């Protein structure tokens, strides 16, 4: 059985600002903001939430299927997917468009400023969930607005369990639309900022949001994550790291790990711990798809981090 991952495929340009943003932004002058950040370090990576999630899920032995729309410049990314054994069957090239592009600037505190050009992603609603077969679990990740709405509805209509993961797409939806997503979804995963945005948009508490899905996961960066399931909440700590090199894509790696756990029949605690370790391994590497590990290496780090054996 396969995992269907809907969301963005993108080229990520990552720049490092060797200072703190707060030292260069005057709070009382934001109405005339005009700030330039000197970024000596710059790299270009293959990314996008769907690609990033699929990459980590594949490392764990999962069977991801990516569903996305891309531009005519997608050739190098397509060849890379072939090399990694990742299927392009449900990736549609839209003529006369660019693949989505993210321009990410990170300061020394790991704060980020991101500019995003959606490009072909705006046509993602042309893809239909029903075109994929043998799907065990899906995810509605950040994508074109119409695509997120339609894919959520299609997953629900087909009876396929799926995760609602709005990410950077959350500001596109009002409270009623967010409630519809939660009514249709099986699970929801958000970071701490997105969780607060959901609370503001819906007027509900985290416990009330959690009651609308089978499980709600809130990631809180260096503070670990919270899992709301079966009417209660438990916390999962971050796995230890050697160094915090680049936070870009850590959330996607976490989701890849979580989906692997769920599709492998693991309980929520184990699944969230797998996810935590995936995020920890990713943050030790620059870029969103440059981390690697063998299953033996992963199992050893899991044992060290959580004091429990992990059987694949």
PDB file of C-alpha atoms in Angstrom:
ATOM      1  CA  UNK A   1       0.000   0.000   0.000  1.00  0.00           C
ATOM      2  CA  UNK A   2       1.153   3.528  -0.820  1.00  0.00           C
ATOM      3  CA  UNK A   3       1.123   6.963   0.805  1.00  0.00           C
ATOM      4  CA  UNK A   4      -0.200   9.846  -1.322  1.00  0.00           C
ATOM      5  CA  UNK A   5       1.471  13.175  -0.655  1.00  0.00           C
ATOM      6  CA  UNK A   6      -0.184  16.249  -2.135  1.00  0.00           C
ATOM      7  CA  UNK A   7       1.547  19.598  -1.882  1.00  0.00           C
ATOM      8  CA  UNK A   8       4.240  21.759  -3.377  1.00  0.00           C
ATOM      9  CA  UNK A   9       7.303  20.761  -5.366  1.00  0.00           C
ATOM     10  CA  UNK A  10       9.731  23.659  -5.346  1.00  0.00           C
ATOM     11  CA  UNK A  11      13.232  24.939  -5.828  1.00  0.00           C
ATOM     12  CA  UNK A  12      14.527  26.383  -2.549  1.00  0.00           C
ATOM     13  CA  UNK A  13      17.124  29.141  -2.519  1.00  0.00           C
ATOM     14  CA  UNK A  14      18.479  29.269   1.024  1.00  0.00           C
ATOM     15  CA  UNK A  15      20.451  32.270   2.269  1.00  0.00           C
ATOM     16  CA  UNK A  16      22.162  32.767   5.627  1.00  0.00           C
ATOM     17  CA  UNK A  17      22.163  36.172   7.335  1.00  0.00           C
ATOM     18  CA  UNK A  18      25.013  36.196   9.850  1.00  0.00           C
ATOM     19  CA  UNK A  19      23.237  38.381  12.383  1.00  0.00           C
ATOM     20  CA  UNK A  20      19.818  38.693  14.023  1.00  0.00           C
ATOM     21  CA  UNK A  21      16.887  40.090  12.059  1.00  0.00           C
ATOM     22  CA  UNK A  22      15.736  41.956  15.155  1.00  0.00           C
ATOM     23  CA  UNK A  23      18.890  44.069  15.126  1.00  0.00           C
ATOM     24  CA  UNK A  24      17.925  45.515  11.742  1.00  0.00           C
ATOM     25  CA  UNK A  25      14.151  45.911  11.935  1.00  0.00           C
ATOM     26  CA  UNK A  26      12.859  48.961  13.786  1.00  0.00           C
ATOM     27  CA  UNK A  27       9.501  47.986  15.370  1.00  0.00           C
ATOM     28  CA  UNK A  28       8.151  51.536  15.211  1.00  0.00           C
ATOM     29  CA  UNK A  29       9.086  51.936  11.543  1.00  0.00           C
ATOM     30  CA  UNK A  30       7.527  48.823  10.006  1.00  0.00           C
ATOM     31  CA  UNK A  31       5.037  50.997   8.096  1.00  0.00           C
ATOM     32  CA  UNK A  32       7.972  52.207   5.952  1.00  0.00           C
ATOM     33  CA  UNK A  33      10.019  49.018   6.082  1.00  0.00           C
ATOM     34  CA  UNK A  34      13.027  49.063   3.750  1.00  0.00           C
ATOM     35  CA  UNK A  35      15.598  46.510   4.885  1.00  0.00           C
ATOM     36  CA  UNK A  36      18.382  44.728   3.002  1.00  0.00           C
ATOM     37  CA  UNK A  37      20.152  41.706   4.501  1.00  0.00           C
ATOM     38  CA  UNK A  38      23.667  40.856   3.330  1.00  0.00           C
ATOM     39  CA  UNK A  39      23.739  37.067   2.843  1.00  0.00           C
ATOM     40  CA  UNK A  40      27.271  35.760   2.172  1.00  0.00           C
ATOM     41  CA  UNK A  41      26.052  32.174   2.164  1.00  0.00           C
ATOM     42  CA  UNK A  42      23.599  30.957  -0.470  1.00  0.00           C
ATOM     43  CA  UNK A  43      22.670  27.510  -1.752  1.00  0.00           C
ATOM     44  CA  UNK A  44      19.952  26.182  -4.061  1.00  0.00           C
ATOM     45  CA  UNK A  45      18.147  22.980  -3.210  1.00  0.00           C
ATOM     46  CA  UNK A  46      15.336  20.803  -4.448  1.00  0.00           C
ATOM     47  CA  UNK A  47      12.413  21.137  -2.074  1.00  0.00           C
ATOM     48  CA  UNK A  48       8.726  21.750  -1.675  1.00  0.00           C
ATOM     49  CA  UNK A  49       6.713  20.179   1.127  1.00  0.00           C
ATOM     50  CA  UNK A  50       5.581  17.187  -0.940  1.00  0.00           C
ATOM     51  CA  UNK A  51       9.088  16.415  -2.160  1.00  0.00           C
ATOM     52  CA  UNK A  52      10.591  16.841   1.292  1.00  0.00           C
ATOM     53  CA  UNK A  53       8.049  14.606   3.019  1.00  0.00           C
ATOM     54  CA  UNK A  54       8.388  11.937   0.334  1.00  0.00           C
ATOM     55  CA  UNK A  55      12.195  12.007   0.589  1.00  0.00           C
ATOM     56  CA  UNK A  56      12.280  11.199   4.311  1.00  0.00           C
ATOM     57  CA  UNK A  57       9.452   8.690   4.035  1.00  0.00           C
ATOM     58  CA  UNK A  58      11.408   6.880   1.305  1.00  0.00           C
ATOM     59  CA  UNK A  59      14.562   6.785   3.473  1.00  0.00           C
ATOM     60  CA  UNK A  60      12.534   4.935   6.112  1.00  0.00           C
ATOM     61  CA  UNK A  61      11.322   2.363   3.603  1.00  0.00           C
ATOM     62  CA  UNK A  62       7.914   3.881   2.918  1.00  0.00           C
ATOM     63  CA  UNK A  63       6.154   3.981  -0.452  1.00  0.00           C
ATOM     64  CA  UNK A  64       5.374   7.643  -1.164  1.00  0.00           C
ATOM     65  CA  UNK A  65       3.488   8.820  -4.232  1.00  0.00           C
ATOM     66  CA  UNK A  66       3.834  12.551  -4.927  1.00  0.00           C
ATOM     67  CA  UNK A  67       0.881  14.411  -6.439  1.00  0.00           C
ATOM     68  CA  UNK A  68       1.775  17.922  -7.590  1.00  0.00           C
ATOM     69  CA  UNK A  69       1.972  20.350 -10.503  1.00  0.00           C
ATOM     70  CA  UNK A  70       5.298  21.744 -11.727  1.00  0.00           C
ATOM     71  CA  UNK A  71       6.645  24.054 -14.406  1.00  0.00           C
ATOM     72  CA  UNK A  72       8.667  23.566 -17.553  1.00  0.00           C
ATOM     73  CA  UNK A  73      11.893  24.068 -15.561  1.00  0.00           C
ATOM     74  CA  UNK A  74      11.289  20.863 -13.566  1.00  0.00           C
ATOM     75  CA  UNK A  75      13.686  18.686 -15.614  1.00  0.00           C
ATOM     76  CA  UNK A  76      16.614  18.526 -13.130  1.00  0.00           C
ATOM     77  CA  UNK A  77      14.238  17.737 -10.261  1.00  0.00           C
ATOM     78  CA  UNK A  78      12.536  15.009 -12.312  1.00  0.00           C
ATOM     79  CA  UNK A  79      15.868  13.321 -13.027  1.00  0.00           C
ATOM     80  CA  UNK A  80      16.747  13.514  -9.341  1.00  0.00           C
ATOM     81  CA  UNK A  81      13.479  11.818  -8.373  1.00  0.00           C
ATOM     82  CA  UNK A  82      14.269   8.997 -10.771  1.00  0.00           C
ATOM     83  CA  UNK A  83      17.704   8.584  -9.190  1.00  0.00           C
ATOM     84  CA  UNK A  84      16.149   8.384  -5.718  1.00  0.00           C
ATOM     85  CA  UNK A  85      13.477   5.921  -6.775  1.00  0.00           C
ATOM     86  CA  UNK A  86      10.667   8.395  -6.160  1.00  0.00           C
ATOM     87  CA  UNK A  87       7.703   8.141  -8.522  1.00  0.00           C
ATOM     88  CA  UNK A  88       6.721  11.051 -10.796  1.00  0.00           C
ATOM     89  CA  UNK A  89       3.552   9.324 -12.007  1.00  0.00           C
ATOM     90  CA  UNK A  90       1.223  11.914 -10.466  1.00  0.00           C
ATOM     91  CA  UNK A  91       3.400  14.986 -11.068  1.00  0.00           C
ATOM     92  CA  UNK A  92       1.887  17.106 -13.856  1.00  0.00           C
ATOM     93  CA  UNK A  93       3.904  19.615 -15.892  1.00  0.00           C
ATOM     94  CA  UNK A  94       1.928  22.813 -16.594  1.00  0.00           C
ATOM     95  CA  UNK A  95       3.053  24.570 -19.803  1.00  0.00           C
ATOM     96  CA  UNK A  96       4.335  28.168 -19.666  1.00  0.00           C
ATOM     97  CA  UNK A  97       4.852  28.160 -15.896  1.00  0.00           C
ATOM     98  CA  UNK A  98       7.743  27.972 -13.442  1.00  0.00           C
ATOM     99  CA  UNK A  99       7.966  25.333 -10.752  1.00  0.00           C
ATOM    100  CA  UNK A 100       7.230  26.909  -7.372  1.00  0.00           C
ATOM    101  CA  UNK A 101      10.202  28.817  -5.938  1.00  0.00           C
ATOM    102  CA  UNK A 102      11.001  29.557  -2.279  1.00  0.00           C
ATOM    103  CA  UNK A 103      13.580  32.152  -1.255  1.00  0.00           C
ATOM    104  CA  UNK A 104      14.478  31.551   2.383  1.00  0.00           C
ATOM    105  CA  UNK A 105      16.686  33.772   4.546  1.00  0.00           C
ATOM    106  CA  UNK A 106      17.721  32.397   7.950  1.00  0.00           C
ATOM    107  CA  UNK A 107      19.404  34.417  10.721  1.00  0.00           C
ATOM    108  CA  UNK A 108      21.744  33.133  13.443  1.00  0.00           C
ATOM    109  CA  UNK A 109      18.763  32.456  15.749  1.00  0.00           C
ATOM    110  CA  UNK A 110      17.196  30.218  13.070  1.00  0.00           C
ATOM    111  CA  UNK A 111      14.430  32.752  12.445  1.00  0.00           C
ATOM    112  CA  UNK A 112      13.328  32.751   8.818  1.00  0.00           C
ATOM    113  CA  UNK A 113      11.949  35.194   6.260  1.00  0.00           C
ATOM    114  CA  UNK A 114      10.484  33.437   3.220  1.00  0.00           C
ATOM    115  CA  UNK A 115       9.336  34.735  -0.163  1.00  0.00           C
ATOM    116  CA  UNK A 116       7.371  32.183  -2.199  1.00  0.00           C
ATOM    117  CA  UNK A 117       6.344  32.178  -5.859  1.00  0.00           C
ATOM    118  CA  UNK A 118       3.672  29.499  -6.389  1.00  0.00           C
ATOM    119  CA  UNK A 119       3.955  29.212 -10.173  1.00  0.00           C
ATOM    120  CA  UNK A 120       2.557  25.901 -11.416  1.00  0.00           C
ATOM    121  CA  UNK A 121       1.307  25.088  -7.927  1.00  0.00           C
ATOM    122  CA  UNK A 122      -1.715  27.277  -8.658  1.00  0.00           C
ATOM    123  CA  UNK A 123      -2.897  24.569 -11.055  1.00  0.00           C
ATOM    124  CA  UNK A 124      -2.617  21.673  -8.591  1.00  0.00           C
ATOM    125  CA  UNK A 125      -6.400  21.299  -8.495  1.00  0.00           C
ATOM    126  CA  UNK A 126      -6.105  19.694 -11.941  1.00  0.00           C
ATOM    127  CA  UNK A 127      -4.809  16.566 -10.166  1.00  0.00           C
ATOM    128  CA  UNK A 128      -7.444  14.203  -8.774  1.00  0.00           C
ATOM    129  CA  UNK A 129      -6.982  11.944  -5.754  1.00  0.00           C
ATOM    130  CA  UNK A 130      -8.909   9.186  -7.485  1.00  0.00           C
ATOM    131  CA  UNK A 131      -6.197   8.924 -10.147  1.00  0.00           C
ATOM    132  CA  UNK A 132      -3.920   7.232  -7.582  1.00  0.00           C
ATOM    133  CA  UNK A 133      -4.542   3.630  -6.555  1.00  0.00           C
ATOM    134  CA  UNK A 134      -3.780   1.461  -3.509  1.00  0.00           C
ATOM    135  CA  UNK A 135      -3.471   4.460  -1.167  1.00  0.00           C
ATOM    136  CA  UNK A 136      -3.272   3.647   2.544  1.00  0.00           C
ATOM    137  CA  UNK A 137      -2.808   7.187   3.887  1.00  0.00           C
ATOM    138  CA  UNK A 138      -2.775  10.656   2.379  1.00  0.00           C
ATOM    139  CA  UNK A 139      -1.766  14.160   3.326  1.00  0.00           C
ATOM    140  CA  UNK A 140      -3.074  17.534   2.180  1.00  0.00           C
ATOM    141  CA  UNK A 141      -0.019  19.732   2.434  1.00  0.00           C
ATOM    142  CA  UNK A 142       0.596  23.360   1.454  1.00  0.00           C
ATOM    143  CA  UNK A 143      -0.529  23.700  -2.153  1.00  0.00           C
ATOM    144  CA  UNK A 144      -2.739  25.822  -4.368  1.00  0.00           C
ATOM    145  CA  UNK A 145      -5.841  27.015  -2.506  1.00  0.00           C
ATOM    146  CA  UNK A 146      -8.332  25.224  -4.774  1.00  0.00           C
ATOM    147  CA  UNK A 147      -6.224  22.056  -4.711  1.00  0.00           C
ATOM    148  CA  UNK A 148      -6.180  21.886  -0.916  1.00  0.00           C
ATOM    149  CA  UNK A 149      -9.950  22.303  -0.748  1.00  0.00           C
ATOM    150  CA  UNK A 150     -10.676  19.781  -3.500  1.00  0.00           C
ATOM    151  CA  UNK A 151      -8.124  17.182  -2.434  1.00  0.00           C
ATOM    152  CA  UNK A 152      -9.422  17.242   1.134  1.00  0.00           C
ATOM    153  CA  UNK A 153     -12.955  16.668  -0.126  1.00  0.00           C
ATOM    154  CA  UNK A 154     -11.800  13.933  -2.500  1.00  0.00           C
ATOM    155  CA  UNK A 155      -9.861  12.056   0.191  1.00  0.00           C
ATOM    156  CA  UNK A 156     -12.974  12.173   2.376  1.00  0.00           C
ATOM    157  CA  UNK A 157     -15.301  11.023  -0.416  1.00  0.00           C
ATOM    158  CA  UNK A 158     -13.026   8.095  -1.259  1.00  0.00           C
ATOM    159  CA  UNK A 159     -12.766   7.016   2.372  1.00  0.00           C
ATOM    160  CA  UNK A 160      -8.965   7.425   2.447  1.00  0.00           C
ATOM    161  CA  UNK A 161      -7.621   8.535   5.848  1.00  0.00           C
ATOM    162  CA  UNK A 162      -5.513  11.673   5.535  1.00  0.00           C
ATOM    163  CA  UNK A 163      -3.597  14.332   7.426  1.00  0.00           C
ATOM    164  CA  UNK A 164      -4.525  17.999   7.166  1.00  0.00           C
ATOM    165  CA  UNK A 165      -1.181  19.855   7.141  1.00  0.00           C
ATOM    166  CA  UNK A 166      -1.893  23.445   6.056  1.00  0.00           C
ATOM    167  CA  UNK A 167       1.584  24.832   6.745  1.00  0.00           C
ATOM    168  CA  UNK A 168       2.280  28.126   5.003  1.00  0.00           C
ATOM    169  CA  UNK A 169      -1.049  27.801   3.199  1.00  0.00           C
ATOM    170  CA  UNK A 170      -3.086  28.373   6.355  1.00  0.00           C
ATOM    171  CA  UNK A 171      -3.486  32.166   5.890  1.00  0.00           C
ATOM    172  CA  UNK A 172      -5.446  31.492   2.660  1.00  0.00           C
ATOM    173  CA  UNK A 173      -8.401  30.071   4.623  1.00  0.00           C
ATOM    174  CA  UNK A 174     -10.960  31.597   6.946  1.00  0.00           C
ATOM    175  CA  UNK A 175     -12.323  30.011  10.095  1.00  0.00           C
ATOM    176  CA  UNK A 176     -15.233  28.223   8.434  1.00  0.00           C
ATOM    177  CA  UNK A 177     -12.945  26.752   5.786  1.00  0.00           C
ATOM    178  CA  UNK A 178     -10.532  25.559   8.462  1.00  0.00           C
ATOM    179  CA  UNK A 179     -13.438  23.885  10.254  1.00  0.00           C
ATOM    180  CA  UNK A 180     -14.397  22.109   7.035  1.00  0.00           C
ATOM    181  CA  UNK A 181     -10.859  20.778   6.651  1.00  0.00           C
ATOM    182  CA  UNK A 182     -10.933  19.470  10.215  1.00  0.00           C
ATOM    183  CA  UNK A 183     -14.348  17.883   9.671  1.00  0.00           C
ATOM    184  CA  UNK A 184     -13.032  16.043   6.602  1.00  0.00           C
ATOM    185  CA  UNK A 185      -9.558  15.130   7.847  1.00  0.00           C
ATOM    186  CA  UNK A 186      -8.623  12.093   9.900  1.00  0.00           C
ATOM    187  CA  UNK A 187      -5.619  13.765  11.529  1.00  0.00           C
ATOM    188  CA  UNK A 188      -4.105  17.260  11.668  1.00  0.00           C
ATOM    189  CA  UNK A 189      -0.498  18.379  12.073  1.00  0.00           C
ATOM    190  CA  UNK A 190       0.523  22.005  12.666  1.00  0.00           C
ATOM    191  CA  UNK A 191       3.442  23.844  14.221  1.00  0.00           C
ATOM    192  CA  UNK A 192       3.062  26.094  17.248  1.00  0.00           C
ATOM    193  CA  UNK A 193       2.528  29.274  15.202  1.00  0.00           C
ATOM    194  CA  UNK A 194      -0.028  27.586  12.956  1.00  0.00           C
ATOM    195  CA  UNK A 195      -1.843  26.150  15.964  1.00  0.00           C
ATOM    196  CA  UNK A 196      -2.303  29.646  17.374  1.00  0.00           C
ATOM    197  CA  UNK A 197      -3.521  30.849  13.982  1.00  0.00           C
ATOM    198  CA  UNK A 198      -6.061  28.008  13.930  1.00  0.00           C
ATOM    199  CA  UNK A 199      -7.255  28.996  17.392  1.00  0.00           C
ATOM    200  CA  UNK A 200      -7.670  32.605  16.290  1.00  0.00           C
ATOM    201  CA  UNK A 201      -9.492  31.666  13.089  1.00  0.00           C
ATOM    202  CA  UNK A 202     -11.870  29.115  14.628  1.00  0.00           C
ATOM    203  CA  UNK A 203     -12.327  30.479  18.154  1.00  0.00           C
ATOM    204  CA  UNK A 204     -11.737  26.990  19.549  1.00  0.00           C
ATOM    205  CA  UNK A 205      -9.223  25.654  22.057  1.00  0.00           C
ATOM    206  CA  UNK A 206      -6.615  23.055  21.155  1.00  0.00           C
ATOM    207  CA  UNK A 207      -8.659  20.445  22.986  1.00  0.00           C
ATOM    208  CA  UNK A 208     -11.748  21.369  20.974  1.00  0.00           C
ATOM    209  CA  UNK A 209      -9.792  21.245  17.713  1.00  0.00           C
ATOM    210  CA  UNK A 210      -8.386  17.857  18.684  1.00  0.00           C
ATOM    211  CA  UNK A 211     -11.900  16.541  19.296  1.00  0.00           C
ATOM    212  CA  UNK A 212     -12.736  17.120  15.624  1.00  0.00           C
ATOM    213  CA  UNK A 213     -10.055  14.691  14.362  1.00  0.00           C
ATOM    214  CA  UNK A 214      -8.734  11.307  15.480  1.00  0.00           C
ATOM    215  CA  UNK A 215      -5.443  12.946  16.451  1.00  0.00           C
ATOM    216  CA  UNK A 216      -3.911  16.427  16.468  1.00  0.00           C
ATOM    217  CA  UNK A 217      -0.139  16.925  16.520  1.00  0.00           C
ATOM    218  CA  UNK A 218       1.437  20.283  17.407  1.00  0.00           C
ATOM    219  CA  UNK A 219       5.175  20.637  16.823  1.00  0.00           C
ATOM    220  CA  UNK A 220       6.978  23.187  18.975  1.00  0.00           C
ATOM    221  CA  UNK A 221      10.491  23.336  17.552  1.00  0.00           C
ATOM    222  CA  UNK A 222      13.147  22.807  20.211  1.00  0.00           C
ATOM    223  CA  UNK A 223      10.456  22.097  22.791  1.00  0.00           C
ATOM    224  CA  UNK A 224       9.363  18.881  21.083  1.00  0.00           C
ATOM    225  CA  UNK A 225       5.811  18.103  20.075  1.00  0.00           C
ATOM    226  CA  UNK A 226       2.395  17.445  21.581  1.00  0.00           C
ATOM    227  CA  UNK A 227       0.027  14.696  20.496  1.00  0.00           C
ATOM    228  CA  UNK A 228      -3.685  15.052  21.300  1.00  0.00           C
ATOM    229  CA  UNK A 229      -5.385  11.679  20.895  1.00  0.00           C
ATOM    230  CA  UNK A 230      -8.169   9.743  22.635  1.00  0.00           C
ATOM    231  CA  UNK A 231      -9.143  12.737  24.743  1.00  0.00           C
ATOM    232  CA  UNK A 232      -5.706  13.282  26.273  1.00  0.00           C
ATOM    233  CA  UNK A 233      -2.360  14.849  25.396  1.00  0.00           C
ATOM    234  CA  UNK A 234       1.195  13.587  25.724  1.00  0.00           C
ATOM    235  CA  UNK A 235       4.491  15.254  24.912  1.00  0.00           C
ATOM    236  CA  UNK A 236       7.340  13.908  22.801  1.00  0.00           C
ATOM    237  CA  UNK A 237      10.791  15.425  23.364  1.00  0.00           C
ATOM    238  CA  UNK A 238      13.176  16.431  20.611  1.00  0.00           C
ATOM    239  CA  UNK A 239      15.787  13.830  19.790  1.00  0.00           C
ATOM    240  CA  UNK A 240      19.355  14.964  20.618  1.00  0.00           C
ATOM    241  CA  UNK A 241      21.331  16.604  17.813  1.00  0.00           C
ATOM    242  CA  UNK A 242      25.005  17.184  17.115  1.00  0.00           C
ATOM    243  CA  UNK A 243      24.428  20.700  15.726  1.00  0.00           C
ATOM    244  CA  UNK A 244      21.551  22.874  14.511  1.00  0.00           C
ATOM    245  CA  UNK A 245      22.756  23.561  10.973  1.00  0.00           C
ATOM    246  CA  UNK A 246      19.546  24.411   9.074  1.00  0.00           C
ATOM    247  CA  UNK A 247      15.932  24.271  10.281  1.00  0.00           C
ATOM    248  CA  UNK A 248      14.477  24.446   6.758  1.00  0.00           C
ATOM    249  CA  UNK A 249      12.396  21.346   6.075  1.00  0.00           C
ATOM    250  CA  UNK A 250      12.529  19.939   9.603  1.00  0.00           C
ATOM    251  CA  UNK A 251       8.748  19.999   9.800  1.00  0.00           C
ATOM    252  CA  UNK A 252       8.498  18.075   6.540  1.00  0.00           C
ATOM    253  CA  UNK A 253      10.981  15.461   7.780  1.00  0.00           C
ATOM    254  CA  UNK A 254       8.879  15.171  10.944  1.00  0.00           C
ATOM    255  CA  UNK A 255       5.760  14.540   8.871  1.00  0.00           C
ATOM    256  CA  UNK A 256       7.550  11.937   6.765  1.00  0.00           C
ATOM    257  CA  UNK A 257       8.502  10.086   9.931  1.00  0.00           C
ATOM    258  CA  UNK A 258       5.016  10.392  11.358  1.00  0.00           C
ATOM    259  CA  UNK A 259       3.434   8.983   8.202  1.00  0.00           C
ATOM    260  CA  UNK A 260       5.878   6.092   8.187  1.00  0.00           C
ATOM    261  CA  UNK A 261       4.943   5.237  11.757  1.00  0.00           C
ATOM    262  CA  UNK A 262       1.221   5.371  11.050  1.00  0.00           C
ATOM    263  CA  UNK A 263       1.411   3.282   7.879  1.00  0.00           C
ATOM    264  CA  UNK A 264       3.637   0.746   9.657  1.00  0.00           C
ATOM    265  CA  UNK A 265       1.087   0.136  12.391  1.00  0.00           C
ATOM    266  CA  UNK A 266       3.057   1.893  15.141  1.00  0.00           C
ATOM    267  CA  UNK A 267       1.244   3.542  18.040  1.00  0.00           C
ATOM    268  CA  UNK A 268       1.110   7.331  18.298  1.00  0.00           C
ATOM    269  CA  UNK A 269       3.965   7.589  20.795  1.00  0.00           C
ATOM    270  CA  UNK A 270       6.322   5.545  18.633  1.00  0.00           C
ATOM    271  CA  UNK A 271       5.223   7.325  15.457  1.00  0.00           C
ATOM    272  CA  UNK A 272       5.833  10.739  17.010  1.00  0.00           C
ATOM    273  CA  UNK A 273       9.243   9.642  18.295  1.00  0.00           C
ATOM    274  CA  UNK A 274      10.199   8.437  14.817  1.00  0.00           C
ATOM    275  CA  UNK A 275       9.063  11.818  13.527  1.00  0.00           C
ATOM    276  CA  UNK A 276      11.081  13.641  16.169  1.00  0.00           C
ATOM    277  CA  UNK A 277      14.239  11.780  15.222  1.00  0.00           C
ATOM    278  CA  UNK A 278      13.672  12.503  11.521  1.00  0.00           C
ATOM    279  CA  UNK A 279      13.456  16.205  12.318  1.00  0.00           C
ATOM    280  CA  UNK A 280      16.621  16.013  14.426  1.00  0.00           C
ATOM    281  CA  UNK A 281      18.595  14.285  11.670  1.00  0.00           C
ATOM    282  CA  UNK A 282      17.390  16.835   9.116  1.00  0.00           C
ATOM    283  CA  UNK A 283      18.395  19.886  11.179  1.00  0.00           C
ATOM    284  CA  UNK A 284      21.976  18.606  11.222  1.00  0.00           C
ATOM    285  CA  UNK A 285      22.165  19.103   7.439  1.00  0.00           C
ATOM    286  CA  UNK A 286      21.850  22.080   5.109  1.00  0.00           C
ATOM    287  CA  UNK A 287      18.959  21.907   2.676  1.00  0.00           C
ATOM    288  CA  UNK A 288      15.790  19.886   2.824  1.00  0.00           C
ATOM    289  CA  UNK A 289      16.787  16.615   1.124  1.00  0.00           C
ATOM    290  CA  UNK A 290      20.483  16.181   1.944  1.00  0.00           C
ATOM    291  CA  UNK A 291      20.175  14.053   5.077  1.00  0.00           C
ATOM    292  CA  UNK A 292      20.735  10.324   4.769  1.00  0.00           C
ATOM    293  CA  UNK A 293      20.722   7.314   7.081  1.00  0.00           C
ATOM    294  CA  UNK A 294      20.521   3.564   6.985  1.00  0.00           C
ATOM    295  CA  UNK A 295      17.761   1.786   8.890  1.00  0.00           C
ATOM    296  CA  UNK A 296      20.397   0.359  11.211  1.00  0.00           C
ATOM    297  CA  UNK A 297      21.768   3.834  11.938  1.00  0.00           C
ATOM    298  CA  UNK A 298      18.261   5.161  12.520  1.00  0.00           C
ATOM    299  CA  UNK A 299      17.416   2.308  14.906  1.00  0.00           C
ATOM    300  CA  UNK A 300      20.565   2.959  16.931  1.00  0.00           C
ATOM    301  CA  UNK A 301      19.866   6.675  17.232  1.00  0.00           C
ATOM    302  CA  UNK A 302      16.269   5.915  18.178  1.00  0.00           C
ATOM    303  CA  UNK A 303      17.445   3.630  20.989  1.00  0.00           C
ATOM    304  CA  UNK A 304      19.895   6.263  22.225  1.00  0.00           C
ATOM    305  CA  UNK A 305      17.324   9.056  22.053  1.00  0.00           C
ATOM    306  CA  UNK A 306      14.314   7.326  23.597  1.00  0.00           C
ATOM    307  CA  UNK A 307      15.669   4.281  25.399  1.00  0.00           C
ATOM    308  CA  UNK A 308      13.483   1.970  23.353  1.00  0.00           C
ATOM    309  CA  UNK A 309      14.198  -0.441  20.527  1.00  0.00           C
ATOM    310  CA  UNK A 310      12.628   0.262  17.143  1.00  0.00           C
ATOM    311  CA  UNK A 311      11.791  -2.661  14.906  1.00  0.00           C
ATOM    312  CA  UNK A 312      11.249  -1.906  11.213  1.00  0.00           C
TER     313      UNK A 312
END
